[in-house]
PDB file of C-alpha atoms in Angstrom:
ATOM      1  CA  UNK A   1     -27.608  -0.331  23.150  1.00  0.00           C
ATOM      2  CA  UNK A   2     -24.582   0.877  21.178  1.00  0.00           C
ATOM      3  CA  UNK A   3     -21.804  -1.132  19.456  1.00  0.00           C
ATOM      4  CA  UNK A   4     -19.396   0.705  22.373  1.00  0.00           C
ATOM      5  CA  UNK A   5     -21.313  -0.816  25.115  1.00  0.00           C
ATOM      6  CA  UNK A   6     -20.755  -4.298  23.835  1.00  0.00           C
ATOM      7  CA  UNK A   7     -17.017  -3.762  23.553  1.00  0.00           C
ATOM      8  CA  UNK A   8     -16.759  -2.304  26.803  1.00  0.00           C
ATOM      9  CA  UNK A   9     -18.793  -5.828  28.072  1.00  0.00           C
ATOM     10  CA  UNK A  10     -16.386  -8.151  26.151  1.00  0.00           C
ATOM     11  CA  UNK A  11     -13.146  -6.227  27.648  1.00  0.00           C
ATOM     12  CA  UNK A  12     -14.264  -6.249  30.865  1.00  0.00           C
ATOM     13  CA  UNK A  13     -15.183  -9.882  30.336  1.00  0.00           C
ATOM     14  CA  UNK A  14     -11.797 -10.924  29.624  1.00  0.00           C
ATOM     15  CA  UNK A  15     -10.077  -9.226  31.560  1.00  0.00           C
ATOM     16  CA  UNK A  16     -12.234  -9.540  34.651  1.00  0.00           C
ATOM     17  CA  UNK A  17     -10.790  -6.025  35.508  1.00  0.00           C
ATOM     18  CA  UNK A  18     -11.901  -2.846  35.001  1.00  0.00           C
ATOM     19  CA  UNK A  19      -8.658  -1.352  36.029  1.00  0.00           C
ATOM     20  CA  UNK A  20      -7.242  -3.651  32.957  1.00  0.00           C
ATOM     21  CA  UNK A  21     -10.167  -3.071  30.985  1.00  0.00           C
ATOM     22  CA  UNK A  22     -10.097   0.722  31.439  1.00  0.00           C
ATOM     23  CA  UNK A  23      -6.293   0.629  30.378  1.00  0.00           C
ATOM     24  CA  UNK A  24      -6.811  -1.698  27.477  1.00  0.00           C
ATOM     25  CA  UNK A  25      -9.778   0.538  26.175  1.00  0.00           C
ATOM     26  CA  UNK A  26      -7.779   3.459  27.001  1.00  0.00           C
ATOM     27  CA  UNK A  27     -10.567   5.108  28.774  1.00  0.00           C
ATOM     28  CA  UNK A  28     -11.122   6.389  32.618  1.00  0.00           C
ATOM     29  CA  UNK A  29     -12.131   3.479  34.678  1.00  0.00           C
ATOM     30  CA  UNK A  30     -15.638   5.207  36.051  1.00  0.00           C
ATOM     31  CA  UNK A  31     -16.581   5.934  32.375  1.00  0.00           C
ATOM     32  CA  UNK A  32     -16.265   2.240  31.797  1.00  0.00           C
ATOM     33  CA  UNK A  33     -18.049   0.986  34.875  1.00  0.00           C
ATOM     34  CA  UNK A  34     -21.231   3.654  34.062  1.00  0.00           C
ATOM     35  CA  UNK A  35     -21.127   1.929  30.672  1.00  0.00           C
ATOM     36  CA  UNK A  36     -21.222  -1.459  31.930  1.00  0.00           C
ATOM     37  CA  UNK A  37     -24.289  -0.042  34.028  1.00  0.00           C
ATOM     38  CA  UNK A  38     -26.055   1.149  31.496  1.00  0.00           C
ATOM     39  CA  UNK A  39     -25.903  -1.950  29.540  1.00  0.00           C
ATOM     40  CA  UNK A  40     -26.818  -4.152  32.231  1.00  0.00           C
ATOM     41  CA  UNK A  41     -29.576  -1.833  33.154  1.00  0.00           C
ATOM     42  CA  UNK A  42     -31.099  -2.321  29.463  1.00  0.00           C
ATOM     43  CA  UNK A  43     -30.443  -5.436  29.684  1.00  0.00           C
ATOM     44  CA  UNK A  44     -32.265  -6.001  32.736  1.00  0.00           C
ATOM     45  CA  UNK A  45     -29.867  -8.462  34.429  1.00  0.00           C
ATOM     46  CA  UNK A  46     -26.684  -8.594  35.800  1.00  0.00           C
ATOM     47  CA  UNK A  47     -24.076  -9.520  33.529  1.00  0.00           C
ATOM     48  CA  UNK A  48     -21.460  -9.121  35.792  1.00  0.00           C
ATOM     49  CA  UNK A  49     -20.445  -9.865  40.003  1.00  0.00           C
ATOM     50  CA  UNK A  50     -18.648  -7.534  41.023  1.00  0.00           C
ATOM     51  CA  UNK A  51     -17.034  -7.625  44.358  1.00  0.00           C
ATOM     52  CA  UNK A  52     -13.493  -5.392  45.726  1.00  0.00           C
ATOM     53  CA  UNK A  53     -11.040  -8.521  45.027  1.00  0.00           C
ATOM     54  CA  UNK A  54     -12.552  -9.888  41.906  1.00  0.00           C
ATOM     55  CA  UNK A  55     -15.075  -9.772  39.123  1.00  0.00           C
ATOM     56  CA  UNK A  56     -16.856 -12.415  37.838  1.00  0.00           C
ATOM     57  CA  UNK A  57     -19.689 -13.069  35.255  1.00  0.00           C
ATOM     58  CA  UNK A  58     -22.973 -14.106  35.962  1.00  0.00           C
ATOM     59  CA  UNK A  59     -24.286 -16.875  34.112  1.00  0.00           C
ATOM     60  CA  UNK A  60     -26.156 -14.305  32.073  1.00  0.00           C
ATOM     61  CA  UNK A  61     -23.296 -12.274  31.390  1.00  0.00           C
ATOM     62  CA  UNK A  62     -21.589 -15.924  30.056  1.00  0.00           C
ATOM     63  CA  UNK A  63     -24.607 -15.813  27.630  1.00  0.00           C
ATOM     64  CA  UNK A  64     -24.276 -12.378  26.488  1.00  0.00           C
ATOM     65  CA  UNK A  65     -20.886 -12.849  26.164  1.00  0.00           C
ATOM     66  CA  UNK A  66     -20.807 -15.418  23.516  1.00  0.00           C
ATOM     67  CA  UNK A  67     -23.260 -13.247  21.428  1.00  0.00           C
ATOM     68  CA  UNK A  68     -21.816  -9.958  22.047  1.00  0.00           C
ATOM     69  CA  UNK A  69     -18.426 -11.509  20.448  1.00  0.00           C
ATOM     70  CA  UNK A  70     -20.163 -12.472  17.454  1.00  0.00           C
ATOM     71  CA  UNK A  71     -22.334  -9.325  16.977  1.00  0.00           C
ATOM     72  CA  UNK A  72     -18.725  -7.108  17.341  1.00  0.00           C
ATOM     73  CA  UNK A  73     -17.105 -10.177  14.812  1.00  0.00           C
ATOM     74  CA  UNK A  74     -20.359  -9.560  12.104  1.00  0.00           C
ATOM     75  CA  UNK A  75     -20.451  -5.629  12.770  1.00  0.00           C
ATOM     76  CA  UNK A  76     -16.436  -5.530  11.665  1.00  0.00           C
ATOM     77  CA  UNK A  77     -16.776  -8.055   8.624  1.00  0.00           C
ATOM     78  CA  UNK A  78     -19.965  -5.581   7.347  1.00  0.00           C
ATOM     79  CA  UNK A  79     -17.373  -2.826   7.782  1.00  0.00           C
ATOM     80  CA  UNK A  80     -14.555  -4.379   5.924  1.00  0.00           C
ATOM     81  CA  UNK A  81     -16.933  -5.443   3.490  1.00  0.00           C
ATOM     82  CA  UNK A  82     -18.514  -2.213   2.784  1.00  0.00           C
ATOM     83  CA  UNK A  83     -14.564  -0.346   2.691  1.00  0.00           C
ATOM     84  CA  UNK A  84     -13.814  -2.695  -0.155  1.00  0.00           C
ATOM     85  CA  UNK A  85     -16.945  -2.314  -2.506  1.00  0.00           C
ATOM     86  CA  UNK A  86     -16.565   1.387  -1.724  1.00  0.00           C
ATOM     87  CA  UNK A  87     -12.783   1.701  -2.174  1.00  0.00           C
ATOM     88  CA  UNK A  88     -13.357  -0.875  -5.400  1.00  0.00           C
ATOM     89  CA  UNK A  89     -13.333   1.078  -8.801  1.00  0.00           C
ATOM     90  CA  UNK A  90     -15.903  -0.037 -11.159  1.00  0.00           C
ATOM     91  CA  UNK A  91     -13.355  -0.337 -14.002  1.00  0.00           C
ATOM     92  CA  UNK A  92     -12.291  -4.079 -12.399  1.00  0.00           C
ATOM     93  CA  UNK A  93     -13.810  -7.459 -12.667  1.00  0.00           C
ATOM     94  CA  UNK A  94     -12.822 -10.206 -10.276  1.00  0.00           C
ATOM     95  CA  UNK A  95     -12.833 -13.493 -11.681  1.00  0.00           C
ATOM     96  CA  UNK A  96     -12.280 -17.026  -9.804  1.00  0.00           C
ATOM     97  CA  UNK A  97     -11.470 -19.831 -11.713  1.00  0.00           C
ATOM     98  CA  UNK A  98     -10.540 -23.722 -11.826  1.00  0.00           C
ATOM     99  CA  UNK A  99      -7.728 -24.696 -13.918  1.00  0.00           C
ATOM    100  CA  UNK A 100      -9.714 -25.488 -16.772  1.00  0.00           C
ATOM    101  CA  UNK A 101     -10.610 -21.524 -17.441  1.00  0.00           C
ATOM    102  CA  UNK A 102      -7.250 -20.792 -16.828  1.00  0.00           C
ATOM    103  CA  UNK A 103      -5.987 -23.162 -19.625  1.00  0.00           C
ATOM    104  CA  UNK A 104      -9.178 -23.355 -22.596  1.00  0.00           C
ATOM    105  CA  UNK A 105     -10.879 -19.910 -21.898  1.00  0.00           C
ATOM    106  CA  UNK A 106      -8.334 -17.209 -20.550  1.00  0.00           C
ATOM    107  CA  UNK A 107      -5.504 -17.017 -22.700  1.00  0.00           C
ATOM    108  CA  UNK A 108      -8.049 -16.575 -25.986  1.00  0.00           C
ATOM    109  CA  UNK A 109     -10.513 -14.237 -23.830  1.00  0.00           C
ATOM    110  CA  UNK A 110      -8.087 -12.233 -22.497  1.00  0.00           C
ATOM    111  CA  UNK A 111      -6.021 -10.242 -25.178  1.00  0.00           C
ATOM    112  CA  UNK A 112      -9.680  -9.688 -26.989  1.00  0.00           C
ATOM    113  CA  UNK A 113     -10.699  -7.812 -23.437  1.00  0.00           C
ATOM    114  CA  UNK A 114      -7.783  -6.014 -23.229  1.00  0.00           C
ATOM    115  CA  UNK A 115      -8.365  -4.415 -26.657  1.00  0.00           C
ATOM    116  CA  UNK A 116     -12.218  -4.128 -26.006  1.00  0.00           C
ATOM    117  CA  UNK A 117     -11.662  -2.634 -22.683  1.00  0.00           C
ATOM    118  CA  UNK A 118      -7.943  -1.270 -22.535  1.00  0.00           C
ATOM    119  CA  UNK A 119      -8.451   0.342 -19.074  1.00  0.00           C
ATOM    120  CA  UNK A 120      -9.951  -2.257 -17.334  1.00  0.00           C
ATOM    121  CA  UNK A 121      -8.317  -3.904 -14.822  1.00  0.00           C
ATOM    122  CA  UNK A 122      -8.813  -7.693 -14.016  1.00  0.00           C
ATOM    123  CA  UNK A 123      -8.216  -9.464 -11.177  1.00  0.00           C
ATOM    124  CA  UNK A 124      -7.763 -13.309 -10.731  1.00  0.00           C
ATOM    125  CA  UNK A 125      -8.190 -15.772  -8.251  1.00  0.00           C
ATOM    126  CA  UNK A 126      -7.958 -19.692  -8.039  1.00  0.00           C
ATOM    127  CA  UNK A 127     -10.720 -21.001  -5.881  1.00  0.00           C
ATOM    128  CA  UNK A 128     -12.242 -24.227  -5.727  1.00  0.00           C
ATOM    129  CA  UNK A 129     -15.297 -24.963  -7.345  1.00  0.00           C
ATOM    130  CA  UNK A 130     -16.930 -25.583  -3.975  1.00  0.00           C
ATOM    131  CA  UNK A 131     -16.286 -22.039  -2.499  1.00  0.00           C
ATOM    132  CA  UNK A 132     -16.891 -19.962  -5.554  1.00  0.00           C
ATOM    133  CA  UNK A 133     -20.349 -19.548  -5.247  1.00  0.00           C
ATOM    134  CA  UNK A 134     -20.820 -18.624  -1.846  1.00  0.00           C
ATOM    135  CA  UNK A 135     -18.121 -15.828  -2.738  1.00  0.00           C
ATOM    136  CA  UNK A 136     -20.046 -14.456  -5.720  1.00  0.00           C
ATOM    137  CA  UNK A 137     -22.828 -14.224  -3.150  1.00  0.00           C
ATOM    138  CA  UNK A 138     -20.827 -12.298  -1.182  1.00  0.00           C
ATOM    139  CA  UNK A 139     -19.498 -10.124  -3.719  1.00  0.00           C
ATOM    140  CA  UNK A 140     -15.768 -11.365  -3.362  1.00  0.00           C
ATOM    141  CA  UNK A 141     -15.816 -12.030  -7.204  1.00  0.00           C
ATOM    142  CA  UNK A 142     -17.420 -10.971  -9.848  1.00  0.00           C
ATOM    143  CA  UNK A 143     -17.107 -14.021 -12.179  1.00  0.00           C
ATOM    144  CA  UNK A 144     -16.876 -17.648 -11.666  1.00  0.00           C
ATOM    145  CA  UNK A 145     -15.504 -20.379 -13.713  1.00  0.00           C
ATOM    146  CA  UNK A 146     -16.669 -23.552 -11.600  1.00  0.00           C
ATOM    147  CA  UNK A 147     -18.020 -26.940 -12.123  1.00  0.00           C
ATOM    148  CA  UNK A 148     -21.608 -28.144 -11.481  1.00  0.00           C
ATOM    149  CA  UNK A 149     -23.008 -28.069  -8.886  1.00  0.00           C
ATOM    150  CA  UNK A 150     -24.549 -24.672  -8.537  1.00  0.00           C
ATOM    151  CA  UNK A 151     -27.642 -24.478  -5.708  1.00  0.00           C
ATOM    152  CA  UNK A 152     -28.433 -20.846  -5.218  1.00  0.00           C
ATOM    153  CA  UNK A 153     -31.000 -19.207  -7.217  1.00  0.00           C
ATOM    154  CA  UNK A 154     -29.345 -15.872  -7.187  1.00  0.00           C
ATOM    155  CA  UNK A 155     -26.509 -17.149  -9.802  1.00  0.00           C
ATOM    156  CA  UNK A 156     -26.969 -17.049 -12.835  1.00  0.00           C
ATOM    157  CA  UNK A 157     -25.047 -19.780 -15.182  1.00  0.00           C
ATOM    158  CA  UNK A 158     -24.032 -20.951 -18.720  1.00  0.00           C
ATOM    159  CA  UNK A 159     -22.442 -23.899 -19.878  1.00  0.00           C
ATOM    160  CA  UNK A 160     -18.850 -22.583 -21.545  1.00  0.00           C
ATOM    161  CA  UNK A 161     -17.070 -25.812 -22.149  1.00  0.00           C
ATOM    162  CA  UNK A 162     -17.383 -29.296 -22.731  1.00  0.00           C
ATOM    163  CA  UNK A 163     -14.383 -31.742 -22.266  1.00  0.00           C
ATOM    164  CA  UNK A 164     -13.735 -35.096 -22.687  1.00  0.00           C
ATOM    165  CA  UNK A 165     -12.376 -36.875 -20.061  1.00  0.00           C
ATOM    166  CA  UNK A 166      -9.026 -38.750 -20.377  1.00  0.00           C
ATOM    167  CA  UNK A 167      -7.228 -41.349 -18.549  1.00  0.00           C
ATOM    168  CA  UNK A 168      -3.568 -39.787 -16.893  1.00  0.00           C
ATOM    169  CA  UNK A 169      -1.011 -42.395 -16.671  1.00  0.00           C
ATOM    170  CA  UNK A 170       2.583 -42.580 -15.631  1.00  0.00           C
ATOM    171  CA  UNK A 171       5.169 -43.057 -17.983  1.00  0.00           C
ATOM    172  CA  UNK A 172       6.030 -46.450 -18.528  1.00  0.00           C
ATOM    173  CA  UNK A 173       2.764 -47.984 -17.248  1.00  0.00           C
ATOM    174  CA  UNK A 174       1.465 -51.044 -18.577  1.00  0.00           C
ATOM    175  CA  UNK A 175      -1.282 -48.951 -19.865  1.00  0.00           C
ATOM    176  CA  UNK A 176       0.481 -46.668 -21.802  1.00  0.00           C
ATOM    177  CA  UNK A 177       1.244 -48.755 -24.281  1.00  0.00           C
ATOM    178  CA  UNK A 178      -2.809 -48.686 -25.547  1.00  0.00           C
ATOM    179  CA  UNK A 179      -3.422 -46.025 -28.308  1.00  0.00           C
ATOM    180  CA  UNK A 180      -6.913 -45.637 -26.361  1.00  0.00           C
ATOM    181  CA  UNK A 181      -7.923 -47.308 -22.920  1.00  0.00           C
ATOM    182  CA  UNK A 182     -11.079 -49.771 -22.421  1.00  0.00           C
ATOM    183  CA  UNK A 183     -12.972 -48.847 -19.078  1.00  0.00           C
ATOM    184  CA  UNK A 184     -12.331 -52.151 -18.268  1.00  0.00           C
ATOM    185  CA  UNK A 185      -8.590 -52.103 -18.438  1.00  0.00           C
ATOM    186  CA  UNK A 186      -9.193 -49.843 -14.786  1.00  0.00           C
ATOM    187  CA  UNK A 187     -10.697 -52.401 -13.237  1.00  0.00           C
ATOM    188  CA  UNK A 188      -8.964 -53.389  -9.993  1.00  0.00           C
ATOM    189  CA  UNK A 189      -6.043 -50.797 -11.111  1.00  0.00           C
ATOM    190  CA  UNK A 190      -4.313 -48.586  -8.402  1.00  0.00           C
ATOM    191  CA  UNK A 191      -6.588 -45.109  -9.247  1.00  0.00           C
ATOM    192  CA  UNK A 192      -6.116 -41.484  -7.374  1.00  0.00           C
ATOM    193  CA  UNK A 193      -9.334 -40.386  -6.951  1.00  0.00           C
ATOM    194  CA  UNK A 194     -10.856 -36.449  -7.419  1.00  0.00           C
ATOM    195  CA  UNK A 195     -11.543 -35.553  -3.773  1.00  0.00           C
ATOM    196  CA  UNK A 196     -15.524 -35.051  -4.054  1.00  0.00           C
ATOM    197  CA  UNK A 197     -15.934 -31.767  -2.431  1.00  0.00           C
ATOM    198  CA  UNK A 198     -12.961 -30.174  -3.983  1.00  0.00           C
ATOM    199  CA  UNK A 199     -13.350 -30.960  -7.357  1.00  0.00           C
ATOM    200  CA  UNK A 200     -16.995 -30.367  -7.932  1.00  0.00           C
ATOM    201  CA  UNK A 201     -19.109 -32.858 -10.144  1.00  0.00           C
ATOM    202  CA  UNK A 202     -15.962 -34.631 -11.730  1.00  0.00           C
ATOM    203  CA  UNK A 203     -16.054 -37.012  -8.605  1.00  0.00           C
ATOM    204  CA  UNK A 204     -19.678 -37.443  -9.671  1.00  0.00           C
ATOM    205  CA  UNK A 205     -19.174 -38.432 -13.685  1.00  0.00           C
ATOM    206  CA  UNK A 206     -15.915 -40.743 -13.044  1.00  0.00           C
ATOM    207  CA  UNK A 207     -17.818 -42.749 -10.289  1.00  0.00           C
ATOM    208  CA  UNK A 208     -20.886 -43.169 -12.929  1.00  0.00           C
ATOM    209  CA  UNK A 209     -18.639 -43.830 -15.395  1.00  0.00           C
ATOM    210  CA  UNK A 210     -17.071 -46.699 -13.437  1.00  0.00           C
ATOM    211  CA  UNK A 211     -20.265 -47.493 -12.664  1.00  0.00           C
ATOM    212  CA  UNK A 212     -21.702 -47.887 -15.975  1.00  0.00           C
ATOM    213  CA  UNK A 213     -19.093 -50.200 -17.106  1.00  0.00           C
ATOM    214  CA  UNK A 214     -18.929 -52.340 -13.941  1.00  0.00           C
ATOM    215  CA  UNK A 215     -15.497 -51.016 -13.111  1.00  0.00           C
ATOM    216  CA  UNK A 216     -14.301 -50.840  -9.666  1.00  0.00           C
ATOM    217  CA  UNK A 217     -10.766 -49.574  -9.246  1.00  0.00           C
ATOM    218  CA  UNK A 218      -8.312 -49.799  -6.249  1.00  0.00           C
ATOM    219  CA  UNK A 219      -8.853 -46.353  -4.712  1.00  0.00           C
ATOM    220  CA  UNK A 220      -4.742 -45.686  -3.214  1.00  0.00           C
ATOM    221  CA  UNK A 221      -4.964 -41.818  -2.976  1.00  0.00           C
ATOM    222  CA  UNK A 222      -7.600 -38.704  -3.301  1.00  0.00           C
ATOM    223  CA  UNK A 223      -6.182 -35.504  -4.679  1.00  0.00           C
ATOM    224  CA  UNK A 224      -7.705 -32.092  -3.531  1.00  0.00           C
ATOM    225  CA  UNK A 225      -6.287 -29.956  -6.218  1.00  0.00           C
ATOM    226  CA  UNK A 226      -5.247 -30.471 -10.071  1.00  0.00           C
ATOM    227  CA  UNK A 227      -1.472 -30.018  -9.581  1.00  0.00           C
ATOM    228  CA  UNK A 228      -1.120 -32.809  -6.551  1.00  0.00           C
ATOM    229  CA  UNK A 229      -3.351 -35.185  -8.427  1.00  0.00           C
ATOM    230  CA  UNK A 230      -0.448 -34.865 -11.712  1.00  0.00           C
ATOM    231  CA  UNK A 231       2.437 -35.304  -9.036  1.00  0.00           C
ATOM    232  CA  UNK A 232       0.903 -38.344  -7.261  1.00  0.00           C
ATOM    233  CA  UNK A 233       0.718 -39.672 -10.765  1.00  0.00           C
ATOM    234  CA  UNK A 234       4.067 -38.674 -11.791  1.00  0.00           C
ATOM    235  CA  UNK A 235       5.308 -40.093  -8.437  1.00  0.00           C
ATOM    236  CA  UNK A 236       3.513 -43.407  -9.739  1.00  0.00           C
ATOM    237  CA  UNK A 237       0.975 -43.754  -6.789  1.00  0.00           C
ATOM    238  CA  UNK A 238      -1.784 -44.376  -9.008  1.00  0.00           C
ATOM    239  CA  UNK A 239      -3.467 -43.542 -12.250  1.00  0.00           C
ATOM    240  CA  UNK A 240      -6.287 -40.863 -12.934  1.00  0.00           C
ATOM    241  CA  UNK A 241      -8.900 -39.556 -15.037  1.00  0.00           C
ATOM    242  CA  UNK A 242      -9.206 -35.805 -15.806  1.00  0.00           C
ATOM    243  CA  UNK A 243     -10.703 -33.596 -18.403  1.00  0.00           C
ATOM    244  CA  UNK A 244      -8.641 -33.328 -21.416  1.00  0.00           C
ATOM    245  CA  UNK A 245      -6.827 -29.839 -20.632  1.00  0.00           C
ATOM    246  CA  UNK A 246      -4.781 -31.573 -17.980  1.00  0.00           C
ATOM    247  CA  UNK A 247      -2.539 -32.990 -21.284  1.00  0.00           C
ATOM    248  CA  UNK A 248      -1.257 -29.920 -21.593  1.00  0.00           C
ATOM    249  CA  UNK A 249      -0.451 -29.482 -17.929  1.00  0.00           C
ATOM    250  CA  UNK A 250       1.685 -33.048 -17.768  1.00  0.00           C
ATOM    251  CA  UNK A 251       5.508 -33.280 -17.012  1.00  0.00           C
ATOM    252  CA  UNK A 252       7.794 -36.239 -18.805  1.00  0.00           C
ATOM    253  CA  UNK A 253       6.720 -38.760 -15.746  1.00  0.00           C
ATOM    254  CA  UNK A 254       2.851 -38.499 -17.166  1.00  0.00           C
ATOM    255  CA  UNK A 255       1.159 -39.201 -20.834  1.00  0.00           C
ATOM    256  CA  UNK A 256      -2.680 -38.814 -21.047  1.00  0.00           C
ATOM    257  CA  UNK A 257      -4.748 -41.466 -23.295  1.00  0.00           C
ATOM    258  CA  UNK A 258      -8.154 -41.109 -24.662  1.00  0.00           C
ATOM    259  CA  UNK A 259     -11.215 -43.103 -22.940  1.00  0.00           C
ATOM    260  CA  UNK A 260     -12.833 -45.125 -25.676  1.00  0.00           C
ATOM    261  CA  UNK A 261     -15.877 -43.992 -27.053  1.00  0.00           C
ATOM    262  CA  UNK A 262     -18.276 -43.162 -25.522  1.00  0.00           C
ATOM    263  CA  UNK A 263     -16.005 -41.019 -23.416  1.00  0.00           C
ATOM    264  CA  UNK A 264     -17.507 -39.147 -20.335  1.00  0.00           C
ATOM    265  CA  UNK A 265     -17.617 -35.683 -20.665  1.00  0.00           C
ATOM    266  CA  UNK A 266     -17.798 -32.620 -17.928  1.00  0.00           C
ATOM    267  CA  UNK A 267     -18.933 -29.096 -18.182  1.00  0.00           C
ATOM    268  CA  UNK A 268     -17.643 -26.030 -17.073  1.00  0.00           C
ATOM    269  CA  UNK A 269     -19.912 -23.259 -16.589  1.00  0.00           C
ATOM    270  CA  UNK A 270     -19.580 -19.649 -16.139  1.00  0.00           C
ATOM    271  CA  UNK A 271     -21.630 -18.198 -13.773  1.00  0.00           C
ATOM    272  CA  UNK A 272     -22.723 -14.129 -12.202  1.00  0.00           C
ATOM    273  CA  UNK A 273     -24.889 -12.718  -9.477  1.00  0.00           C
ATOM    274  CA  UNK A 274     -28.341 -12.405 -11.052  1.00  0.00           C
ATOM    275  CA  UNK A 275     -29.255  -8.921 -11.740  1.00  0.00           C
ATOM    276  CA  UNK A 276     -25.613  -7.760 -12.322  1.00  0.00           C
ATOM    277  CA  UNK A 277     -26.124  -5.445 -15.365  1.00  0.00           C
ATOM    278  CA  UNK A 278     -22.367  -4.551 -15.202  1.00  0.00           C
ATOM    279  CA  UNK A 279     -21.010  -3.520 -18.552  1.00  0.00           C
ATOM    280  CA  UNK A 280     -17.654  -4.413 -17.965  1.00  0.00           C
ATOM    281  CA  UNK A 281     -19.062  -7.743 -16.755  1.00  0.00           C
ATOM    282  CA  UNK A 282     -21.456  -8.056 -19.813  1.00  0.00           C
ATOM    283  CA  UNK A 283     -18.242  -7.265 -22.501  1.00  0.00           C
ATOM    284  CA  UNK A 284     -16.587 -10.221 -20.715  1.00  0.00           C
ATOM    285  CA  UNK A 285     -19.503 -12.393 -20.905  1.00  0.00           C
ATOM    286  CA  UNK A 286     -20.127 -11.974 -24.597  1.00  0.00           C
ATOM    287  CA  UNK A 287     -16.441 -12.696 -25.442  1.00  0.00           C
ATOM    288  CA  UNK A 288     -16.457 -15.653 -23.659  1.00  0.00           C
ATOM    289  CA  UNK A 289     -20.442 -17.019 -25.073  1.00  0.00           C
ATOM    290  CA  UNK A 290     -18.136 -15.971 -28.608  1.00  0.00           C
ATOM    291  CA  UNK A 291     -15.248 -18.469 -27.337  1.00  0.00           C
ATOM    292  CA  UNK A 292     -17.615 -21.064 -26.478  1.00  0.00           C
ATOM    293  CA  UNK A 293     -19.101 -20.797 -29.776  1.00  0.00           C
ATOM    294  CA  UNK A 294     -16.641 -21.541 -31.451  1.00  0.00           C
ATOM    295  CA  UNK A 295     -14.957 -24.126 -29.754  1.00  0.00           C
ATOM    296  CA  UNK A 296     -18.437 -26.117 -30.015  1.00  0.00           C
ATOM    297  CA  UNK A 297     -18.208 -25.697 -33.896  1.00  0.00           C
ATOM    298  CA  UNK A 298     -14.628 -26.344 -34.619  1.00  0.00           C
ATOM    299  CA  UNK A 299     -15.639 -29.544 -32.201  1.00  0.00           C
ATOM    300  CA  UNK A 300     -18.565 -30.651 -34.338  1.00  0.00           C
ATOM    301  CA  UNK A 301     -16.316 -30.196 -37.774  1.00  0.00           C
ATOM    302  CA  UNK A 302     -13.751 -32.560 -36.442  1.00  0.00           C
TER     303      UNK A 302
END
């Protein structure tokens, strides 16, 4: 049985035709009907009725239709997939990312890769944390910059940052005025919540932190992406708690105030297919274990 054969089925199929088959396939309509035979003969069952007025499948052919469609829908994805690695030159590194990367890791990273690796080319793309992994798997990056958590045993991680996570308030809010805000100033207060799937394990450490303290806020919107969660803020729906790069992402509607101490914390990690020896991939890993580095010391002197 050839890829051809199942085509020919699903045409036929849809059309219930082979006059309309034959012309959609663009083939001689007794070519297609000793195709159809052959495949039903290895088979071994009819797949289709066939009488002069009309065709119709058999309740076999119903079957076979529903996995001939996704055989032909897997066979072009491994084609597509296999013209992109091929046509993809191994001078370029695809990296996904979450905000975070794209504000505390990129712009230092980036200029010391350029001059490491002048004629490499880099391409970026924003992806949740929730889908990057599955599309390192399937080599659609290279590089991820996600939050925890990370299940698959064939990606390989490192913790790159460490943030501390800050209330996000609209200007003019009653807390606002605080130089630092008390866990249990949130209590009962109108909160946007992280959507949990969408924004990886920082749903996780703001419900523990609430939690901890006994603090159970009024839950009046959940934000799927950074950017909505700062306008539903700015629009005064609510107040939040991010990591501390969203300060530098506010507009004049939104201040950000630290969490007293103790404040929650969240990691970002950096993560690659295990058993990548890339070079290109490695120079870009070492600069950003060097970033890390030193954003961990500068941390502990202050």
């Amino acid at each position: 049985m050839e890829l051809r054969h199942l085509r020919y089925f699903v045409a036929v199929a849809e059309e219930l035709s082979f006059t309309r088959a034959a012309e959609r396939l663009r083939t001689a309509q007794p070519s297609l009907s000793q195709q159809i035979r052959d495949l039903e003969e290895q088979v071994g069952t009819l797949l289709l009725a066939r009488t002069r007025r009309k065709v119709e499948l058999t309740e076999a052919g119903q079957v076979f239709l529903t996995e001939a469609r996704l055989t032909l829908a897997q066979a072009d994805r491994a084609l597509v997939r296999a013209r992109q690695v091929g046509r993809k030159d191994t001078s370029t590194i695809t990296i996904g990312f979450v905000p975070a990367a794209e504000v505390r890791i990129f712009p230092s990273i980036l200029p010391r890769l350029r001059m490491r690796l002048p004629e490499l080319s880099v391409e970026f793309r924003s992806i949740p944390t929730f889908e990057q992994e599955q599309k390192l798997l399937d080599h659609e990056i290279d590089i991820a910059f996600l939050r925890k958590p990370i299940r698959s045993p064939e990606v390989v991680s490192e913790v790159v940052l460490r943030e501390s996570l800050v209330a996000v308030l609209p200007v003019g809010h009653p807390l606002a005025q605080y130089e630092e805000i008390d866990p249990l100033q949130l209590d009962d207060a109108a909160f946007i919540q992280p959507h949990p799937l969408y924004s990886g394990d920082l749903h996780n450490v703001v419900e523990s932190y609430f939690a901890q303290h006994g603090v159970r806020p009024s839950v009046t919107q959940v934000a799927t992406n950074t950017l909505l969660y700062l306008n539903l803020i700015g629009m005064k729906l609510g107040i939040g708690i991010l990591p501390a790069y969203a300060a530098s992402l506010t507009n004049p509607a939104i201040c950000t105030r630290p969490l007293a101490a103790p404040a929650p914390e969240i990691e970002l990690l950096m993560a690659w297919r295990s058993g990548d020896q890339s070079p290109q991939l490695g120079v870009l890993r070492e600069l950003v274990a060097q970033h890390a580095a030193g954003e961990k010391r500068r941390t502990k002197e202050a």
